[in-house]
Short mmCIF file of C-alpha atoms and ligand atoms in Angstrom, two decimals:
data_model
loop_
_atom_site.label_atom_id
_atom_site.label_comp_id
_atom_site.label_asym_id
_atom_site.label_seq_id
_atom_site.Cartn_x
_atom_site.Cartn_y
_atom_site.Cartn_z
CA MET V 1 133.02 85.77 73.50
CA ALA V 2 130.16 83.75 74.96
CA ASN V 3 128.54 81.40 72.43
CA GLU V 4 125.31 83.20 71.69
CA GLY V 5 123.56 79.96 70.28
CA ARG V 6 121.26 80.11 67.31
CA THR V 7 120.33 83.20 65.22
CA PRO V 8 117.58 85.36 66.78
CA VAL V 9 116.16 85.72 63.28
CA SER V 10 112.91 83.92 62.51
CA ALA V 11 112.91 81.39 59.58
CA PHE V 12 110.30 83.76 57.83
CA MET V 13 112.71 86.72 57.91
CA ARG V 14 115.81 84.48 57.01
CA SER V 15 113.91 83.43 54.07
CA ALA V 16 112.95 87.08 53.22
CA ILE V 17 116.42 88.21 53.53
CA GLU V 18 117.60 85.43 51.35
CA ARG V 19 115.28 86.37 48.66
CA SER V 20 116.17 89.92 48.85
CA SER V 21 119.82 89.16 48.78
CA TRP V 22 120.20 90.16 44.97
CA ILE V 23 118.93 93.56 45.57
CA ARG V 24 121.19 93.91 48.46
CA GLN V 25 124.06 92.66 46.47
CA MET V 26 123.32 95.28 43.84
CA PHE V 27 123.20 97.94 46.40
CA GLU V 28 126.28 97.02 48.05
CA GLU V 29 128.16 96.57 44.70
CA GLY V 30 127.05 100.02 43.71
CA ASN V 31 128.43 101.54 46.94
CA ARG V 32 131.78 99.60 46.46
CA LEU V 33 131.98 100.84 42.89
CA LYS V 34 131.13 104.49 43.96
CA GLN V 35 133.79 104.40 46.67
CA ILE V 36 136.57 103.20 44.10
CA HIS V 37 135.50 105.32 41.02
CA GLY V 38 133.47 108.35 42.58
CA ALA V 39 129.72 108.46 42.58
CA ASP V 40 129.53 110.40 39.24
CA GLN V 41 131.40 107.48 37.41
CA VAL V 42 128.67 104.88 38.44
CA PHE V 43 125.53 104.85 36.37
CA ASP V 44 122.86 103.43 38.89
CA PHE V 45 119.52 102.55 37.19
CA SER V 46 118.71 99.98 39.92
CA LEU V 47 116.52 102.24 42.21
CA GLY V 48 112.81 103.03 41.81
CA ASN V 49 113.31 106.21 43.78
CA PRO V 50 111.54 109.39 42.37
CA SER V 51 114.20 111.52 40.79
CA VAL V 52 111.79 114.56 39.95
CA PRO V 53 111.09 116.68 43.10
CA PRO V 54 107.75 117.92 44.46
CA PRO V 55 106.89 121.10 42.58
CA SER V 56 107.81 124.43 44.36
CA ALA V 57 104.05 125.26 45.08
CA PHE V 58 104.16 121.96 47.27
CA ARG V 59 106.86 123.64 49.39
CA ASP V 60 104.67 126.80 49.72
CA VAL V 61 101.92 124.61 51.01
CA LEU V 62 104.24 122.98 53.65
CA VAL V 63 105.34 126.20 54.95
CA GLN V 64 101.76 127.46 55.16
CA VAL V 65 100.40 124.29 57.05
CA ALA V 66 103.40 124.49 59.36
CA GLY V 67 102.62 128.11 60.22
CA GLU V 68 99.08 127.16 61.14
CA SER V 69 99.93 124.14 63.18
CA ARG V 70 98.01 123.88 66.51
CA ALA V 71 99.11 121.81 69.50
CA SER V 72 96.39 119.22 68.92
CA ASP V 73 97.35 118.71 65.28
CA HIS V 74 99.98 116.19 66.14
CA ARG V 75 98.03 113.67 68.30
CA TYR V 76 96.76 110.32 67.25
CA MET V 77 93.61 110.54 65.12
CA THR V 78 90.90 108.33 63.83
CA ASN V 79 92.76 105.54 62.30
CA VAL V 80 91.19 105.84 58.83
CA GLY V 81 92.36 109.41 58.66
CA LEU V 82 91.04 113.14 58.56
CA ILE V 83 87.71 113.61 57.16
CA GLU V 84 88.72 116.73 55.30
CA THR V 85 91.59 114.67 53.68
CA ARG V 86 89.49 111.59 52.91
CA GLU V 87 86.66 113.97 51.28
CA TRP V 88 89.35 115.58 49.22
CA VAL V 89 90.68 112.12 47.97
CA ALA V 90 86.93 111.07 47.38
CA GLY V 91 86.41 114.23 45.19
CA ARG V 92 89.44 113.46 43.07
CA ALA V 93 88.55 109.73 42.79
CA ARG V 94 85.05 110.57 41.63
CA GLU V 95 86.61 112.39 38.56
CA THR V 96 89.29 109.68 38.02
CA HIS V 97 87.01 106.55 38.12
CA GLY V 98 83.87 108.36 36.85
CA LEU V 99 81.88 107.07 39.87
CA ASP V 100 79.50 109.68 41.57
CA ASP V 101 78.86 107.65 44.67
CA ILE V 102 82.54 107.68 45.83
CA ASP V 103 82.48 109.61 49.08
CA ALA V 104 84.97 109.78 52.30
CA SER V 105 83.32 106.26 53.55
CA CYS V 106 85.18 104.56 50.77
CA VAL V 107 88.64 106.16 51.70
CA VAL V 108 91.20 104.82 54.25
CA MET V 109 94.34 107.05 54.44
CA THR V 110 97.65 104.78 54.61
CA CYS V 111 101.22 104.74 55.07
CA GLY V 112 101.91 104.71 51.20
CA ALA V 113 100.52 102.27 48.85
CA ALA V 114 102.59 99.53 50.69
CA GLY V 115 100.92 100.29 53.99
CA GLY V 116 97.50 100.03 52.07
CA LEU V 117 98.44 96.74 50.53
CA ASN V 118 99.41 95.25 54.04
CA ILE V 119 96.24 96.34 55.74
CA PHE V 120 94.20 95.03 52.96
CA PHE V 121 95.87 91.57 52.90
CA ARG V 122 95.71 91.50 56.90
CA SER V 123 92.07 92.20 56.61
CA ILE V 124 91.09 89.50 54.03
CA LEU V 125 93.51 86.45 54.34
CA ASP V 126 93.16 83.61 56.28
CA PRO V 127 96.32 81.13 56.58
CA GLY V 128 96.72 79.42 53.15
CA ASP V 129 94.36 81.79 51.32
CA GLU V 130 95.77 82.68 47.81
CA ILE V 131 96.60 85.95 45.86
CA ILE V 132 97.21 85.92 42.30
CA LEU V 133 100.00 88.25 40.99
CA LEU V 134 100.67 88.79 37.32
CA SER V 135 104.39 88.41 36.38
CA PRO V 136 106.50 90.46 35.98
CA TYR V 137 105.43 92.03 39.39
CA PHE V 138 106.75 94.24 42.00
CA PRO V 139 108.84 92.01 44.27
CA GLU V 140 107.53 93.30 47.59
CA TYR V 141 104.10 91.82 46.83
CA LEU V 142 105.56 88.46 47.90
CA PHE V 143 106.42 89.74 51.40
CA TYR V 144 103.13 91.84 51.78
CA VAL V 145 101.02 88.46 50.97
CA GLU V 146 103.21 86.29 53.10
CA ASN V 147 103.28 88.72 56.06
CA HIS V 148 99.72 87.81 56.52
CA GLY V 149 99.61 84.10 56.00
CA GLY V 150 98.80 84.22 52.32
CA LYS V 151 100.19 82.25 49.47
CA VAL V 152 101.13 83.71 46.07
CA VAL V 153 100.10 82.25 42.71
CA VAL V 154 101.87 83.66 39.84
CA VAL V 155 100.33 84.07 36.43
CA PRO V 156 102.67 85.25 33.59
CA THR V 157 101.47 88.23 31.39
CA ASP V 158 101.51 87.58 27.62
CA GLY V 159 104.32 88.54 25.19
CA GLU V 160 103.58 92.20 25.50
CA PHE V 161 103.26 92.00 29.35
CA GLN V 162 99.52 92.29 29.08
CA PRO V 163 97.05 90.24 31.47
CA ASP V 164 96.32 86.84 29.97
CA LEU V 165 92.72 86.48 31.07
CA ASP V 166 92.18 82.80 30.39
CA ALA V 167 95.36 82.05 32.27
CA ILE V 168 94.22 84.20 35.13
CA GLU V 169 90.75 82.54 35.39
CA ALA V 170 92.30 79.15 35.15
CA ALA V 171 94.40 80.00 38.26
CA VAL V 172 91.49 80.84 40.40
CA THR V 173 90.59 78.40 43.06
CA GLU V 174 88.29 78.17 46.04
CA ARG V 175 91.18 79.79 48.18
CA THR V 176 91.82 82.74 45.86
CA ARG V 177 90.91 86.06 47.55
CA ALA V 178 92.32 88.51 45.32
CA ILE V 179 93.93 89.25 42.04
CA VAL V 180 96.62 92.12 41.96
CA ILE V 181 97.11 94.22 38.99
CA ASN V 182 99.66 96.93 38.64
CA SER V 183 99.33 99.60 35.78
CA PRO V 184 101.40 101.62 34.83
CA ASN V 185 103.51 98.64 35.62
CA ASN V 186 106.79 98.16 37.77
CA PRO V 187 109.00 96.71 36.28
CA THR V 188 107.70 97.04 32.59
CA GLY V 189 106.25 100.52 32.32
CA VAL V 190 103.38 99.02 30.47
CA VAL V 191 99.81 100.28 30.78
CA TYR V 192 97.39 97.37 30.86
CA ARG V 193 94.87 97.74 27.89
CA ALA V 194 91.66 99.23 29.31
CA GLU V 195 89.45 96.52 27.53
CA LEU V 196 91.37 93.67 29.07
CA VAL V 197 91.02 95.26 32.67
CA GLU V 198 87.21 95.76 31.91
CA GLU V 199 86.81 92.24 30.91
CA LEU V 200 88.79 90.99 33.98
CA GLY V 201 86.58 93.02 36.18
CA ARG V 202 83.50 91.40 34.53
CA ARG V 203 84.97 87.91 35.07
CA VAL V 204 85.97 88.63 38.80
CA ASP V 205 82.42 89.87 39.52
CA ARG V 206 80.90 86.79 37.86
CA ILE V 207 83.19 84.37 39.81
CA ALA V 208 82.71 85.93 43.07
CA ASP V 209 78.70 86.01 42.41
CA GLU V 210 78.72 82.51 41.39
CA ARG V 211 80.75 81.21 44.36
CA GLY V 212 78.96 83.66 46.96
CA ALA V 213 82.44 84.49 48.41
CA PRO V 214 84.52 87.58 47.91
CA LEU V 215 87.05 87.82 45.18
CA PHE V 216 88.80 91.17 44.86
CA LEU V 217 90.35 92.94 41.88
CA VAL V 218 93.10 94.99 43.61
CA SER V 219 94.64 97.74 41.50
CA ASP V 220 98.02 99.00 42.83
CA GLU V 221 98.31 102.25 40.83
CA PRO V 222 100.85 104.66 42.32
CA TYR V 223 101.99 105.48 38.83
CA ARG V 224 98.46 106.44 37.42
CA ARG V 225 99.38 109.89 36.88
CA LEU V 226 102.78 109.10 35.37
CA ILE V 227 101.49 108.24 31.65
CA TYR V 228 103.44 109.67 28.72
CA THR V 229 101.31 108.50 25.70
CA ASP V 230 97.75 108.46 24.96
CA ALA V 231 97.35 105.22 26.68
CA ARG V 232 94.05 104.82 28.55
CA GLN V 233 94.45 104.03 32.09
CA PRO V 234 91.73 101.60 33.05
CA SER V 235 89.57 101.83 36.34
CA ALA V 236 89.39 98.57 38.32
CA LEU V 237 86.85 100.44 40.45
CA ALA V 238 84.50 101.20 37.56
CA ALA V 239 85.10 97.84 35.85
CA CYS V 240 84.17 95.70 38.83
CA ARG V 241 82.07 95.97 42.05
CA HIS V 242 84.93 93.80 43.71
CA GLY V 243 87.53 96.39 42.46
CA ILE V 244 89.49 98.27 45.10
CA VAL V 245 92.51 100.71 44.51
CA CYS V 246 95.68 100.82 46.76
CA THR V 247 97.79 103.99 45.77
CA SER V 248 99.89 106.83 47.07
CA PHE V 249 101.42 110.17 46.34
CA SER V 250 105.02 108.74 46.32
CA LYS V 251 105.45 109.18 42.54
CA ASP V 252 103.18 111.75 41.42
CA LEU V 253 104.01 114.17 43.98
CA GLY V 254 107.42 112.74 44.64
CA LEU V 255 106.59 112.10 48.28
CA ALA V 256 107.77 108.45 48.57
CA GLY V 257 109.55 109.23 51.75
CA GLU V 258 106.68 110.78 53.43
CA ARG V 259 104.66 107.53 53.40
CA ILE V 260 101.22 108.83 52.43
CA GLY V 261 98.59 106.96 50.27
CA TYR V 262 95.19 105.51 50.72
CA VAL V 263 92.89 102.36 49.95
CA LEU V 264 89.75 103.30 47.98
CA LEU V 265 87.04 101.08 48.52
CA ASN V 266 84.30 100.35 45.80
CA PRO V 267 81.01 102.23 46.64
CA ARG V 268 79.04 99.43 44.86
CA TYR V 269 80.55 96.55 47.02
CA ALA V 270 77.78 95.49 49.30
CA ARG V 271 79.96 94.26 52.20
CA ARG V 272 82.05 97.49 52.05
CA GLY V 273 81.18 98.39 55.68
CA ASP V 274 82.90 95.06 56.92
CA LEU V 275 86.14 95.70 54.87
CA PHE V 276 86.20 99.41 56.07
CA GLY V 277 85.94 98.35 59.73
CA ALA V 278 88.68 95.65 59.22
CA LEU V 279 90.95 98.10 57.54
CA ALA V 280 90.62 100.62 60.16
CA ILE V 281 91.61 98.08 62.96
CA ALA V 282 94.45 96.59 60.75
CA THR V 283 96.20 100.03 60.68
CA ARG V 284 96.32 99.88 64.42
CA THR V 285 97.10 96.20 65.04
CA LEU V 286 99.99 96.52 62.32
CA GLY V 287 101.32 99.34 64.23
CA PHE V 288 100.80 102.04 61.62
CA VAL V 289 97.97 103.60 63.69
CA ASN V 290 97.15 106.36 61.23
CA ALA V 291 98.75 107.95 58.15
CA PRO V 292 101.17 110.80 58.83
CA ALA V 293 99.09 113.69 60.26
CA PHE V 294 101.06 116.53 58.65
CA MET V 295 100.73 115.21 55.17
CA GLN V 296 97.12 114.64 55.64
CA ARG V 297 96.82 118.32 56.40
CA VAL V 298 98.91 119.36 53.40
CA LEU V 299 97.35 117.01 50.66
CA PRO V 300 93.86 119.02 50.44
CA ARG V 301 95.65 122.14 49.57
CA CYS V 302 97.63 120.72 46.89
CA GLY V 303 94.95 120.78 44.34
CA ASP V 304 96.00 119.15 41.27
CA LEU V 305 99.73 119.64 41.78
CA SER V 306 102.10 117.01 40.45
CA VAL V 307 105.65 116.57 39.61
CA ASP V 308 106.92 117.80 36.26
CA LEU V 309 106.05 114.90 34.00
CA GLY V 310 107.95 116.48 31.17
CA LYS V 311 111.21 115.44 32.97
CA TYR V 312 110.24 111.96 33.19
CA ARG V 313 108.93 111.85 29.61
CA ALA V 314 112.15 113.31 28.36
CA ASN V 315 114.17 110.58 30.27
CA ARG V 316 111.82 107.89 28.72
CA ASP V 317 112.36 109.14 25.19
CA LEU V 318 116.18 109.52 25.77
CA ILE V 319 116.55 106.01 27.18
CA VAL V 320 113.96 104.07 24.87
CA ASP V 321 115.20 105.62 21.58
CA GLY V 322 118.95 105.01 22.80
CA LEU V 323 118.37 101.47 23.66
CA ARG V 324 116.41 100.60 20.66
CA GLU V 325 119.13 102.18 18.58
CA ALA V 326 121.48 99.92 20.28
CA GLY V 327 119.41 96.68 19.38
CA TYR V 328 117.57 96.45 22.61
CA GLU V 329 113.94 95.11 22.31
CA MET V 330 111.11 95.76 24.65
CA PRO V 331 107.35 96.77 24.37
CA SER V 332 106.91 100.43 24.33
CA PRO V 333 106.62 101.72 27.89
CA ASP V 334 103.82 104.07 28.41
CA GLY V 335 104.27 105.18 32.03
CA ALA V 336 105.91 104.96 35.35
CA PHE V 337 109.74 105.05 35.16
CA PHE V 338 111.06 101.78 34.21
CA VAL V 339 111.76 99.66 30.97
CA PHE V 340 112.27 95.91 30.87
CA PRO V 341 114.23 94.91 27.90
CA ALA V 342 114.99 91.25 27.04
CA VAL V 343 118.64 90.18 27.13
CA PRO V 344 120.55 88.10 24.49
CA GLY V 345 120.96 84.45 25.59
CA GLY V 346 118.25 84.95 28.29
CA ASP V 347 120.61 84.86 31.32
CA ASP V 348 119.52 88.19 33.11
CA VAL V 349 122.14 87.77 35.81
CA ALA V 350 125.01 87.30 33.43
CA PHE V 351 123.93 90.30 31.55
CA CYS V 352 123.63 92.45 34.85
CA HIS V 353 127.31 91.45 35.50
CA LEU V 354 128.29 92.55 31.84
CA LEU V 355 126.72 96.05 32.63
CA ARG V 356 128.20 96.12 36.10
CA GLU V 357 131.76 95.67 34.71
CA ARG V 358 130.98 98.89 32.71
CA ARG V 359 129.75 100.51 36.03
CA VAL V 360 126.10 100.39 35.14
CA LEU V 361 123.67 99.06 37.67
CA THR V 362 120.33 97.43 36.62
CA VAL V 363 118.34 94.68 38.24
CA PRO V 364 117.92 90.95 36.85
CA GLY V 365 114.35 90.20 35.71
CA ARG V 366 114.10 87.22 37.77
CA GLY V 367 113.65 89.39 40.97
CA PHE V 368 110.17 90.38 39.23
CA GLY V 369 109.41 86.85 38.35
CA THR V 370 110.44 87.09 34.81
CA PRO V 371 114.18 86.00 33.92
CA GLY V 372 115.55 86.89 30.59
CA HIS V 373 115.15 90.50 31.11
CA ILE V 374 116.57 93.54 33.10
CA ARG V 375 114.80 96.43 34.75
CA ILE V 376 116.22 99.92 34.08
CA SER V 377 114.82 102.76 36.27
CA TYR V 378 115.10 105.93 34.41
CA ALA V 379 114.39 107.97 37.55
CA VAL V 380 117.87 109.65 37.11
CA GLU V 381 119.36 112.70 35.85
CA PRO V 382 119.28 112.79 31.98
CA ARG V 383 123.21 113.22 31.87
CA VAL V 384 123.48 109.80 33.52
CA ILE V 385 121.41 108.21 30.69
CA GLU V 386 123.46 110.11 28.01
CA ARG V 387 126.89 108.82 29.60
CA ALA V 388 125.37 105.13 30.26
CA LEU V 389 123.95 104.55 26.68
CA PRO V 390 127.35 103.68 25.06
CA ARG V 391 128.02 101.25 27.74
CA PHE V 392 124.61 99.50 27.28
CA ALA V 393 125.47 99.31 23.56
CA GLU V 394 128.91 97.71 24.55
CA ALA V 395 127.25 95.30 26.99
CA LEU V 396 124.69 94.16 24.25
CA GLN V 397 127.49 93.69 21.74
CA ALA V 398 129.58 91.69 24.13
CA ALA V 399 126.77 89.55 25.08
CA ALA V 400 125.73 89.02 21.32
CA ALA V 401 129.25 87.93 20.62
CA GLU V 402 129.22 85.44 23.44
CA HIS V 403 126.06 84.00 22.10
CA GLY V 404 127.31 83.80 18.53
CA GLU V 405 125.18 86.56 17.28
CA GLY V 406 127.88 89.21 16.77
N1 PLP X 501 103.46 99.06 44.18
C1 PLP X 501 104.40 99.40 43.31
C2 PLP X 501 104.25 98.81 41.92
C3 PLP X 501 105.59 100.21 43.46
O1 PLP X 501 106.39 100.48 42.42
C4 PLP X 501 105.84 100.80 44.61
C5 PLP X 501 106.97 101.50 45.08
O2 PLP X 501 107.97 101.61 44.32
C6 PLP X 501 104.85 100.55 45.70
C7 PLP X 501 103.73 99.84 45.36
C8 PLP X 501 104.78 101.02 47.03
O3 PLP X 501 104.61 102.44 47.07
P1 PLP X 501 104.59 103.37 48.38
O4 PLP X 501 105.99 103.86 48.41
O5 PLP X 501 103.57 104.26 48.17
O6 PLP X 501 104.29 102.58 49.56
#
């Protein structure tokens, strides 16, 4: 075979592939174990893929909309999305955020929350501009920021995975363009305390006003409607003129594969028109063009539909009680479908190996910027949790014995 010379893959993508390798390894190892032992003998807690399906009424809406489909419904549309969909989103957002002046001009429909974050970063970042992330964070943020020439600055949360406001403020430089918060959080399941987010919002407005240059508080909140306790989910939009929301229907309607979400701009942000115009063009320049047309027609008929939260809540109780009984320690997860316990000895990769030897797949915390923990996704069938709990207990005992605690 002729020598093909150097790899066609860019240095940027080589680095992205290298940094994703632990996820790939986990995935490949999972497949290998499933082939050897059979899928039902492998306990896979590594994926954040919704396990609770959309409600049956959602299917009825799909059928109805498909039946009414006209030839013109499948063409390109205004990049920001259909007006009736944006009005529906705005109406719900007025209630959620308690802001009467949210209207369709605040809404850009996107390809999931990920599409929203990408068009937002594309719109605000010049090369070398900084975005502050709070660790532990959703690992894809690193790529979303770097895709558009930005530089990530990581600020750890406190011992309860809550934002450390002074540390965040100390990390803000002239190049900082946004602070990203994610509550309920992936990977911890923690809901950020409302008073902390409100105070952070005040500080962001103050800094932006003092320096006369924008600084945004971006709330990535696809798990907003997946909260199982009486924790109050804060509104970054209400707390801060520079607050914006990127979110989706991936989790609360179980539509992750349909790629439908939106960016919600702040009605009180004076330069909102500039940002809206940039987002509208970014959807095109990045090749998304517009959010999926069919889903945009479906959504306004969905009212307040959501997946059966009771199923996630039951999983959460089962796994949190079981893990705590076995001796795992973690702050109480209020929402989403993840727990993030600490591991004995602090070596998260070694601990994931111990679990893997028992055919239990989890993800090391270092992938989320926080070594010493593992992420367990409980978006699985309850019997997977029931059968895996003794294995979690065994792995903890094995690690404790190794570290002289057993
Ligand atoms: N943000 C967080 C915190 C997530 O966990 C996810 C998906 O898992 C996303 C964003 C991406 O969401 P979407 O599928 O709507 O693009």
